mmCIF file of C-alpha atoms in Angstrom:
data_model
loop_
_atom_site.group_PDB
_atom_site.id
_atom_site.type_symbol
_atom_site.label_atom_id
_atom_site.label_comp_id
_atom_site.label_asym_id
_atom_site.label_seq_id
_atom_site.Cartn_x
_atom_site.Cartn_y
_atom_site.Cartn_z
ATOM 1 C CA MET J 154 116.556 102.916 105.683
ATOM 2 C CA ALA J 155 112.776 103.519 106.377
ATOM 3 C CA SER J 156 110.873 103.594 109.575
ATOM 4 C CA LYS J 157 108.444 100.736 108.707
ATOM 5 C CA VAL J 158 107.495 99.055 105.275
ATOM 6 C CA ILE J 159 104.682 97.038 104.508
ATOM 7 C CA CYS J 160 104.540 95.004 101.311
ATOM 8 C CA ILE J 161 101.111 94.320 99.816
ATOM 9 C CA ILE J 162 101.202 91.459 97.072
ATOM 10 C CA GLY J 163 97.685 91.620 94.758
ATOM 11 C CA ALA J 164 97.772 95.611 95.677
ATOM 12 C CA GLY J 165 94.235 96.502 93.753
ATOM 13 C CA PRO J 166 91.699 99.681 93.992
ATOM 14 C CA GLY J 167 90.120 97.741 96.730
ATOM 15 C CA ILE J 168 91.567 95.992 100.187
ATOM 16 C CA GLY J 169 94.837 96.703 99.120
ATOM 17 C CA MET J 170 94.730 100.365 97.781
ATOM 18 C CA SER J 171 92.761 101.088 101.415
ATOM 19 C CA ALA J 172 95.432 98.952 103.266
ATOM 20 C CA ALA J 173 98.065 101.239 101.499
ATOM 21 C CA LYS J 174 96.267 104.351 102.807
ATOM 22 C CA LYS J 175 95.737 102.995 106.325
ATOM 23 C CA PHE J 176 99.049 101.549 107.252
ATOM 24 C CA GLY J 177 100.790 104.569 105.223
ATOM 25 C CA GLN J 178 98.711 106.880 107.442
ATOM 26 C CA GLN J 179 100.534 105.047 110.237
ATOM 27 C CA GLY J 180 104.265 106.381 109.128
ATOM 28 C CA PHE J 181 104.643 103.334 106.779
ATOM 29 C CA SER J 182 106.289 103.218 103.360
ATOM 30 C CA VAL J 183 104.692 101.350 100.990
ATOM 31 C CA ALA J 184 105.479 98.603 98.441
ATOM 32 C CA LEU J 185 102.816 97.715 95.923
ATOM 33 C CA VAL J 186 103.070 94.554 94.195
ATOM 34 C CA SER J 187 100.737 93.945 91.043
ATOM 35 C CA ARG J 188 100.707 92.711 87.260
ATOM 36 C CA ASN J 189 98.935 96.418 86.263
ATOM 37 C CA GLU J 190 101.664 98.482 85.620
ATOM 38 C CA SER J 191 99.695 101.441 84.428
ATOM 39 C CA ARG J 192 97.207 100.930 87.953
ATOM 40 C CA LEU J 193 100.107 100.308 89.972
ATOM 41 C CA LYS J 194 101.144 104.127 88.617
ATOM 42 C CA SER J 195 98.228 105.627 89.411
ATOM 43 C CA MET J 196 97.875 104.022 93.259
ATOM 44 C CA VAL J 197 101.822 105.388 93.959
ATOM 45 C CA GLU J 198 100.575 108.858 92.697
ATOM 46 C CA GLU J 199 97.632 109.098 94.584
ATOM 47 C CA LEU J 200 99.048 107.748 97.862
ATOM 48 C CA ASN J 201 102.312 110.360 96.953
ATOM 49 C CA GLN J 202 99.355 113.226 97.030
ATOM 50 C CA HIS J 203 98.783 111.992 100.642
ATOM 51 C CA GLY J 204 102.297 112.301 101.366
ATOM 52 C CA ILE J 205 102.994 108.282 101.893
ATOM 53 C CA GLU J 206 106.119 107.152 100.119
ATOM 54 C CA ALA J 207 105.379 104.493 97.809
ATOM 55 C CA LEU J 208 106.835 102.061 95.288
ATOM 56 C CA ALA J 209 105.437 100.057 92.689
ATOM 57 C CA ILE J 210 107.244 96.553 91.440
ATOM 58 C CA GLN J 211 105.543 94.960 88.631
ATOM 59 C CA GLY J 212 105.167 91.316 89.501
ATOM 60 C CA THR J 213 102.815 88.405 89.587
ATOM 61 C CA ALA J 214 101.847 85.492 91.977
ATOM 62 C CA LEU J 215 101.485 83.061 88.815
ATOM 63 C CA ALA J 216 105.328 83.018 89.080
ATOM 64 C CA ASN J 217 107.040 81.933 92.304
ATOM 65 C CA GLU J 218 110.326 84.163 90.958
ATOM 66 C CA SER J 219 108.183 87.007 90.080
ATOM 67 C CA VAL J 220 107.133 87.088 93.910
ATOM 68 C CA ARG J 221 110.763 86.293 95.050
ATOM 69 C CA LYS J 222 112.140 89.150 92.825
ATOM 70 C CA ALA J 223 109.431 91.538 94.096
ATOM 71 C CA ILE J 224 110.534 90.575 97.518
ATOM 72 C CA ARG J 225 114.597 91.184 97.189
ATOM 73 C CA THR J 226 113.268 94.580 95.315
ATOM 74 C CA ILE J 227 111.780 95.618 98.622
ATOM 75 C CA LYS J 228 114.607 94.599 100.897
ATOM 76 C CA GLU J 229 117.312 96.219 98.690
ATOM 77 C CA THR J 230 115.146 99.385 98.527
ATOM 78 C CA PHE J 231 113.891 99.926 101.964
ATOM 79 C CA GLY J 232 116.378 97.435 103.900
ATOM 80 C CA ARG J 233 113.493 96.042 105.696
ATOM 81 C CA ILE J 234 110.192 94.583 105.851
ATOM 82 C CA ASP J 235 107.601 94.897 108.483
ATOM 83 C CA VAL J 236 104.040 94.016 107.362
ATOM 84 C CA LEU J 237 103.635 91.657 104.517
ATOM 85 C CA LEU J 238 100.076 91.410 103.186
ATOM 86 C CA TYR J 239 98.897 88.480 101.186
ATOM 87 C CA ASN J 240 96.149 90.015 98.824
ATOM 88 C CA ALA J 241 96.353 88.086 95.576
ATOM 89 C CA PHE J 242 93.726 85.689 94.396
ATOM 90 C CA THR J 243 90.926 84.933 91.430
ATOM 91 C CA PHE J 244 87.596 84.546 91.120
ATOM 92 C CA ARG J 245 86.319 82.027 88.760
ATOM 93 C CA ASP J 246 82.421 81.583 88.271
ATOM 94 C CA GLN J 247 81.990 77.857 87.509
ATOM 95 C CA LEU J 248 80.744 74.823 88.769
ATOM 96 C CA PRO J 249 83.011 71.903 89.850
ATOM 97 C CA SER J 250 82.166 69.802 86.716
ATOM 98 C CA GLU J 251 83.079 72.942 84.456
ATOM 99 C CA MET J 252 86.538 73.619 85.897
ATOM 100 C CA ASP J 253 89.299 72.915 83.747
ATOM 101 C CA PRO J 254 92.219 70.917 85.803
ATOM 102 C CA ILE J 255 94.784 73.272 84.138
ATOM 103 C CA GLU J 256 93.153 76.285 85.145
ATOM 104 C CA PHE J 257 92.310 75.463 88.624
ATOM 105 C CA ALA J 258 95.846 74.973 89.292
ATOM 106 C CA SER J 259 96.776 78.228 88.108
ATOM 107 C CA ASP J 260 94.179 79.578 90.270
ATOM 108 C CA LEU J 261 96.047 77.906 93.274
ATOM 109 C CA GLN J 262 99.265 79.087 92.110
ATOM 110 C CA VAL J 263 97.776 82.597 92.906
ATOM 111 C CA ASP J 264 95.762 81.991 95.876
ATOM 112 C CA VAL J 265 97.973 79.631 97.863
ATOM 113 C CA ILE J 266 101.363 78.797 96.614
ATOM 114 C CA GLY J 267 102.258 82.395 95.824
ATOM 115 C CA ALA J 268 101.042 82.917 99.419
ATOM 116 C CA LEU J 269 103.565 80.469 100.512
ATOM 117 C CA THR J 270 106.626 81.673 98.496
ATOM 118 C CA ALA J 271 106.018 85.228 99.764
ATOM 119 C CA TYR J 272 105.987 83.872 103.240
ATOM 120 C CA GLN J 273 109.192 81.875 102.702
ATOM 121 C CA ALA J 274 110.761 84.818 100.867
ATOM 122 C CA ALA J 275 109.802 87.977 103.218
ATOM 123 C CA ALA J 276 110.333 85.880 106.516
ATOM 124 C CA SER J 277 114.144 85.853 106.291
ATOM 125 C CA HIS J 278 113.997 89.502 106.247
ATOM 126 C CA MET J 279 111.340 89.977 109.034
ATOM 127 C CA GLU J 280 112.297 90.738 112.832
ATOM 128 C CA LYS J 281 110.821 90.352 116.293
ATOM 129 C CA GLY J 282 107.537 92.214 116.336
ATOM 130 C CA SER J 283 106.747 91.798 112.319
ATOM 131 C CA SER J 284 103.579 90.986 110.811
ATOM 132 C CA ILE J 285 102.202 88.331 107.979
ATOM 133 C CA LEU J 286 98.727 88.784 106.869
ATOM 134 C CA PHE J 287 96.689 86.845 104.381
ATOM 135 C CA THR J 288 92.990 87.999 103.028
ATOM 136 C CA GLY J 289 90.813 85.291 104.046
ATOM 137 C CA GLY J 290 87.082 84.876 103.010
ATOM 138 C CA GLY J 291 83.773 83.041 104.375
ATOM 139 C CA LEU J 292 84.110 81.070 101.277
ATOM 140 C CA GLY J 293 86.801 79.252 102.758
ATOM 141 C CA LEU J 294 84.340 77.781 105.204
ATOM 142 C CA LYS J 295 81.192 78.117 103.749
ATOM 143 C CA PRO J 296 82.088 76.732 100.042
ATOM 144 C CA MET J 297 79.601 77.699 97.014
ATOM 145 C CA LYS J 298 79.736 75.667 94.075
ATOM 146 C CA LYS J 299 79.830 78.374 91.524
ATOM 147 C CA PHE J 300 82.619 79.429 93.337
ATOM 148 C CA THR J 301 84.580 76.380 93.714
ATOM 149 C CA SER J 302 88.040 77.967 92.821
ATOM 150 C CA VAL J 303 88.369 80.499 95.012
ATOM 151 C CA SER J 304 86.287 78.875 97.866
ATOM 152 C CA VAL J 305 89.405 75.416 97.961
ATOM 153 C CA GLY J 306 91.755 78.771 97.672
ATOM 154 C CA LYS J 307 90.445 80.592 100.408
ATOM 155 C CA ALA J 308 90.204 77.290 102.678
ATOM 156 C CA ALA J 309 93.868 76.592 101.698
ATOM 157 C CA ILE J 310 95.398 80.089 102.562
ATOM 158 C CA ARG J 311 93.290 79.439 106.345
ATOM 159 C CA ALA J 312 95.510 76.494 106.408
ATOM 160 C CA LEU J 313 98.314 77.953 105.413
ATOM 161 C CA ALA J 314 97.711 81.481 107.987
ATOM 162 C CA LEU J 315 97.213 79.255 110.670
ATOM 163 C CA ALA J 316 100.295 76.782 110.412
ATOM 164 C CA VAL J 317 102.521 79.785 109.841
ATOM 165 C CA HIS J 318 101.301 81.131 112.941
ATOM 166 C CA GLN J 319 102.443 78.141 114.766
ATOM 167 C CA GLU J 320 105.359 77.871 113.496
ATOM 168 C CA LEU J 321 106.553 81.977 114.065
ATOM 169 C CA LYS J 322 104.804 82.598 117.224
ATOM 170 C CA SER J 323 108.044 81.513 119.284
ATOM 171 C CA GLN J 324 110.067 83.789 117.179
ATOM 172 C CA ASP J 325 107.732 86.934 118.338
ATOM 173 C CA ILE J 326 106.600 87.478 114.366
ATOM 174 C CA TYR J 327 102.774 87.532 114.054
ATOM 175 C CA ALA J 328 100.730 85.670 111.190
ATOM 176 C CA GLY J 329 96.893 85.916 110.797
ATOM 177 C CA THR J 330 94.359 85.648 108.058
ATOM 178 C CA LEU J 331 91.256 88.018 107.743
ATOM 179 C CA THR J 332 88.054 85.609 106.865
ATOM 180 C CA ILE J 333 85.733 88.265 105.130
ATOM 181 C CA ASN J 334 82.121 86.816 105.251
ATOM 182 C CA GLY J 335 80.994 89.022 102.526
ATOM 183 C CA PHE J 336 81.822 90.295 99.194
ATOM 184 C CA VAL J 337 83.745 93.537 99.446
ATOM 185 C CA LYS J 338 82.314 96.615 98.125
ATOM 186 C CA GLU J 339 82.532 100.017 98.897
ATOM 187 C CA ASN J 340 79.658 101.979 100.803
ATOM 188 C CA THR J 341 78.786 98.759 102.583
ATOM 189 C CA PRO J 342 79.537 97.102 105.991
ATOM 190 C CA PHE J 343 81.981 95.184 103.859
ATOM 191 C CA SER J 344 83.653 98.161 102.743
ATOM 192 C CA PRO J 345 87.716 98.072 101.902
ATOM 193 C CA ASP J 346 88.714 101.110 104.265
ATOM 194 C CA ARG J 347 86.751 99.228 107.222
ATOM 195 C CA ILE J 348 88.454 96.250 106.314
ATOM 196 C CA ALA J 349 91.798 97.480 106.247
ATOM 197 C CA GLU J 350 91.155 99.155 109.426
ATOM 198 C CA ARG J 351 90.526 95.484 110.844
ATOM 199 C CA LEU J 352 94.000 94.725 109.109
ATOM 200 C CA TYR J 353 95.654 97.248 111.020
ATOM 201 C CA GLU J 354 94.352 96.362 114.525
ATOM 202 C CA MET J 355 95.708 93.065 113.943
ATOM 203 C CA THR J 356 99.199 94.055 113.526
ATOM 204 C CA GLU J 357 98.654 95.914 116.592
ATOM 205 C CA GLN J 358 96.900 93.588 118.990
ATOM 206 C CA ARG J 359 99.140 90.383 117.668
ATOM 207 C CA LYS J 360 96.977 87.532 119.216
ATOM 208 C CA GLU J 361 94.562 85.036 117.119
ATOM 209 C CA ALA J 362 95.795 83.458 114.133
ATOM 210 C CA GLU J 363 92.100 83.990 112.641
ATOM 211 C CA TRP J 364 90.117 87.103 112.759
ATOM 212 C CA THR J 365 86.616 87.152 111.253
ATOM 213 C CA PHE J 366 84.909 90.391 109.458
ATOM 214 C CA ASP J 367 81.201 90.176 109.598
ATOM 215 C CA LYS J 368 78.595 93.029 109.070
ATOM 216 C CA VAL J 369 79.370 93.760 112.724
ATOM 217 C CA ALA J 370 83.073 93.336 112.550
ATOM 218 C CA VAL J 371 83.865 91.251 115.720
ATOM 219 C CA SER J 372 87.191 89.330 116.064
#
């Protein structure tokens, strides 16, 4: 059985990879879940080069059963889940009047329903001292008309995170969301590595349900 395990759903080259490296450097085994099989393979190879044990699982937040299957695979492989990071989201550049309702529903599946599914599937495998993290965004607090879909998604995941925090607090399982008030980009104050540092800090301090990340990152 692994010592500690982090599951990252929506594992891409930005926040997902930076979080994988940060937690891996702290002794975690890493399970990466993403639709892109070739990218997953590349990420695992890079993590292995850094001495980090990593598992690639092809899956999509578009399908709840795919999320559940990924969680089952992680449990069967490692025997535990200590941190769940839900980082999947969609980004669509459309005004409200331009949005197709079916596409909008699909976006919400990825942005928040997949998160609910991941939480429900993982929580039963998590013990006291575990953590559930949801990547949030400032658009959930200050929506932009051109980015209505992700604005609604981030507002919803913020509400979900706060509710999960309330539900799990008595079980000594931490749940929280990191509200990122800017666009994530390398070599900026909103670099993935800086955000990953804050995500790890959340699991160490285990206090507030919502943390914010600004140019000068303060919780």
